């Protein structure tokens, strides 16, 4: 699904969802269960990632975020 040409999706596999899409930035409103895959995708592809919600984040997710920020 897309809105104004921007993919809007419910996913846990960013590589599959965005495989044919040029991405300048990811703005994340997703559920915390998508965080690992999304961070790995952003770091691997050197795409800026903006998190807007932190509800449900556990300490392990916050550590992963810290790792992501050190890779910027």
Short mmCIF file of N, CA and C in Angstrom, two decimals:
data_model
loop_
_atom_site.label_atom_id
_atom_site.label_comp_id
_atom_site.label_asym_id
_atom_site.label_seq_id
_atom_site.Cartn_x
_atom_site.Cartn_y
_atom_site.Cartn_z
N UNK A 1 0.85 -1.17 0.00
CA UNK A 1 0.00 0.00 0.00
C UNK A 1 0.90 1.23 0.00
N UNK A 2 0.46 2.28 -0.69
CA UNK A 2 1.22 3.52 -0.67
C UNK A 2 0.27 4.71 -0.58
N UNK A 3 0.79 5.78 -0.05
CA UNK A 3 0.05 7.04 0.07
C UNK A 3 0.92 8.11 -0.57
N UNK A 4 0.43 8.70 -1.65
CA UNK A 4 1.19 9.71 -2.39
C UNK A 4 2.55 9.19 -2.82
N UNK A 5 2.62 7.91 -3.20
CA UNK A 5 3.86 7.32 -3.67
C UNK A 5 4.80 6.86 -2.59
N UNK A 6 4.41 6.99 -1.32
CA UNK A 6 5.26 6.58 -0.19
C UNK A 6 4.73 5.27 0.36
N UNK A 7 5.58 4.22 0.41
CA UNK A 7 5.10 2.94 0.95
C UNK A 7 4.67 3.06 2.40
N UNK A 8 3.49 2.56 2.69
CA UNK A 8 2.98 2.48 4.06
C UNK A 8 2.68 1.01 4.27
N UNK A 9 3.33 0.41 5.26
CA UNK A 9 3.22 -1.03 5.39
C UNK A 9 3.31 -1.49 6.83
N UNK A 10 2.85 -2.69 7.05
CA UNK A 10 3.00 -3.39 8.31
C UNK A 10 3.99 -4.50 8.03
N UNK A 11 5.21 -4.42 8.56
CA UNK A 11 6.23 -5.38 8.17
C UNK A 11 7.15 -5.76 9.31
N UNK A 12 7.83 -6.84 9.11
CA UNK A 12 8.94 -7.23 9.97
C UNK A 12 10.15 -7.61 9.12
N UNK A 13 10.08 -7.40 7.80
CA UNK A 13 11.19 -7.70 6.90
C UNK A 13 11.41 -6.52 5.97
N UNK A 14 12.19 -5.56 6.42
CA UNK A 14 12.41 -4.32 5.66
C UNK A 14 13.08 -4.59 4.32
N UNK A 15 14.00 -5.55 4.25
CA UNK A 15 14.65 -5.84 2.97
C UNK A 15 13.65 -6.24 1.91
N UNK A 16 12.65 -7.01 2.28
CA UNK A 16 11.62 -7.43 1.32
C UNK A 16 10.68 -6.28 0.98
N UNK A 17 10.25 -5.54 1.96
CA UNK A 17 9.29 -4.46 1.74
C UNK A 17 9.87 -3.36 0.88
N UNK A 18 11.13 -3.01 1.11
CA UNK A 18 11.73 -1.87 0.43
C UNK A 18 12.70 -2.25 -0.68
N UNK A 19 12.68 -3.48 -1.16
CA UNK A 19 13.69 -3.96 -2.11
C UNK A 19 13.75 -3.14 -3.39
N UNK A 20 12.67 -2.60 -3.87
CA UNK A 20 12.67 -1.84 -5.12
C UNK A 20 12.39 -0.36 -4.91
N UNK A 21 12.72 0.15 -3.73
CA UNK A 21 12.38 1.52 -3.38
C UNK A 21 13.64 2.30 -3.01
N UNK A 22 13.79 3.50 -3.57
CA UNK A 22 14.88 4.39 -3.15
C UNK A 22 14.39 5.13 -1.91
N UNK A 23 15.16 5.05 -0.84
CA UNK A 23 14.75 5.63 0.44
C UNK A 23 15.75 6.69 0.86
N UNK A 24 15.24 7.88 1.19
CA UNK A 24 16.08 8.96 1.70
C UNK A 24 16.13 8.98 3.22
N UNK A 25 15.01 8.65 3.84
CA UNK A 25 14.91 8.63 5.30
C UNK A 25 13.74 7.72 5.69
N UNK A 26 13.85 7.08 6.84
CA UNK A 26 12.77 6.26 7.38
C UNK A 26 12.23 6.96 8.61
N UNK A 27 10.93 7.19 8.64
CA UNK A 27 10.27 7.74 9.82
C UNK A 27 9.44 6.62 10.41
N UNK A 28 9.81 6.20 11.60
CA UNK A 28 9.23 5.00 12.19
C UNK A 28 8.12 5.31 13.18
N UNK A 29 6.94 4.78 12.88
CA UNK A 29 5.80 4.81 13.79
C UNK A 29 5.45 3.38 14.20
N UNK A 30 6.33 2.45 13.92
CA UNK A 30 6.00 1.03 14.02
C UNK A 30 5.93 0.51 15.45
N UNK A 31 5.46 -0.69 15.54
CA UNK A 31 5.44 -1.44 16.80
C UNK A 31 6.87 -1.80 17.16
N UNK A 32 7.18 -1.86 18.42
CA UNK A 32 8.55 -2.14 18.85
C UNK A 32 9.09 -3.47 18.35
N UNK A 33 8.23 -4.42 17.97
CA UNK A 33 8.71 -5.70 17.44
C UNK A 33 9.37 -5.56 16.07
N UNK A 34 9.11 -4.48 15.37
CA UNK A 34 9.74 -4.23 14.07
C UNK A 34 11.07 -3.50 14.22
N UNK A 35 11.42 -3.10 15.41
CA UNK A 35 12.60 -2.26 15.63
C UNK A 35 13.89 -2.93 15.20
N UNK A 36 14.14 -4.16 15.59
CA UNK A 36 15.40 -4.83 15.24
C UNK A 36 15.65 -4.82 13.74
N UNK A 37 14.67 -5.28 13.00
CA UNK A 37 14.82 -5.38 11.55
C UNK A 37 14.99 -4.01 10.93
N UNK A 38 14.23 -3.05 11.39
CA UNK A 38 14.28 -1.71 10.84
C UNK A 38 15.64 -1.05 11.10
N UNK A 39 16.16 -1.20 12.30
CA UNK A 39 17.48 -0.65 12.61
C UNK A 39 18.56 -1.31 11.77
N UNK A 40 18.52 -2.63 11.68
CA UNK A 40 19.51 -3.33 10.86
C UNK A 40 19.45 -2.89 9.40
N UNK A 41 18.25 -2.74 8.88
CA UNK A 41 18.07 -2.29 7.51
C UNK A 41 18.65 -0.88 7.33
N UNK A 42 18.34 0.02 8.24
CA UNK A 42 18.81 1.40 8.14
C UNK A 42 20.34 1.48 8.23
N UNK A 43 20.93 0.76 9.17
CA UNK A 43 22.38 0.77 9.33
C UNK A 43 23.06 0.17 8.10
N UNK A 44 22.59 -0.97 7.65
CA UNK A 44 23.17 -1.65 6.49
C UNK A 44 23.13 -0.79 5.25
N UNK A 45 22.03 -0.07 5.07
CA UNK A 45 21.83 0.73 3.87
C UNK A 45 22.15 2.21 4.07
N UNK A 46 22.68 2.56 5.26
CA UNK A 46 23.08 3.93 5.59
C UNK A 46 21.95 4.93 5.33
N UNK A 47 20.78 4.60 5.87
CA UNK A 47 19.59 5.43 5.73
C UNK A 47 19.26 6.04 7.08
N UNK A 48 19.10 7.36 7.14
CA UNK A 48 18.70 7.99 8.41
C UNK A 48 17.37 7.42 8.91
N UNK A 49 17.28 7.23 10.20
CA UNK A 49 16.09 6.64 10.81
C UNK A 49 15.61 7.53 11.94
N UNK A 50 14.34 7.92 11.89
CA UNK A 50 13.73 8.78 12.91
C UNK A 50 12.67 7.98 13.64
N UNK A 51 12.82 7.85 14.96
CA UNK A 51 11.83 7.17 15.78
C UNK A 51 10.92 8.20 16.42
N UNK A 52 9.62 8.01 16.29
CA UNK A 52 8.68 8.95 16.87
C UNK A 52 7.99 8.41 18.12
N UNK A 53 7.96 7.11 18.28
CA UNK A 53 7.30 6.50 19.44
C UNK A 53 8.23 5.49 20.09
N UNK A 54 8.25 5.47 21.39
CA UNK A 54 9.07 4.51 22.12
C UNK A 54 8.25 3.64 23.05
N UNK A 55 6.96 3.56 22.83
CA UNK A 55 6.09 2.75 23.68
C UNK A 55 6.46 1.28 23.57
N UNK A 56 6.53 0.61 24.68
CA UNK A 56 6.81 -0.82 24.69
C UNK A 56 8.27 -1.18 24.54
N UNK A 57 9.15 -0.19 24.49
CA UNK A 57 10.58 -0.47 24.33
C UNK A 57 11.14 -1.08 25.61
N UNK A 58 11.82 -2.19 25.47
CA UNK A 58 12.49 -2.83 26.60
C UNK A 58 13.93 -2.35 26.65
N UNK A 59 14.64 -2.72 27.68
CA UNK A 59 16.04 -2.34 27.80
C UNK A 59 16.85 -2.88 26.61
N UNK A 60 16.54 -4.07 26.13
CA UNK A 60 17.29 -4.61 24.99
C UNK A 60 17.07 -3.78 23.73
N UNK A 61 15.86 -3.27 23.53
CA UNK A 61 15.61 -2.41 22.38
C UNK A 61 16.33 -1.07 22.55
N UNK A 62 16.36 -0.55 23.75
CA UNK A 62 17.07 0.71 23.97
C UNK A 62 18.57 0.54 23.75
N UNK A 63 19.12 -0.62 24.10
CA UNK A 63 20.53 -0.91 23.82
C UNK A 63 20.77 -0.99 22.32
N UNK A 64 19.83 -1.58 21.61
CA UNK A 64 19.94 -1.66 20.16
C UNK A 64 19.91 -0.26 19.55
N UNK A 65 19.05 0.60 20.06
CA UNK A 65 19.00 1.98 19.59
C UNK A 65 20.34 2.67 19.84
N UNK A 66 20.91 2.45 21.01
CA UNK A 66 22.21 3.03 21.32
C UNK A 66 23.26 2.56 20.32
N UNK A 67 23.25 1.28 19.98
CA UNK A 67 24.16 0.73 18.98
C UNK A 67 23.95 1.44 17.64
N UNK A 68 22.70 1.61 17.24
CA UNK A 68 22.37 2.28 15.98
C UNK A 68 22.94 3.69 15.97
N UNK A 69 22.75 4.43 17.05
CA UNK A 69 23.22 5.80 17.09
C UNK A 69 24.73 5.90 17.03
N UNK A 70 25.44 4.89 17.52
CA UNK A 70 26.90 4.92 17.44
C UNK A 70 27.39 4.65 16.02
N UNK A 71 26.52 4.12 15.16
CA UNK A 71 26.90 3.83 13.78
C UNK A 71 26.64 4.99 12.83
N UNK A 72 26.00 6.03 13.32
CA UNK A 72 25.69 7.19 12.46
C UNK A 72 26.93 8.01 12.18
#
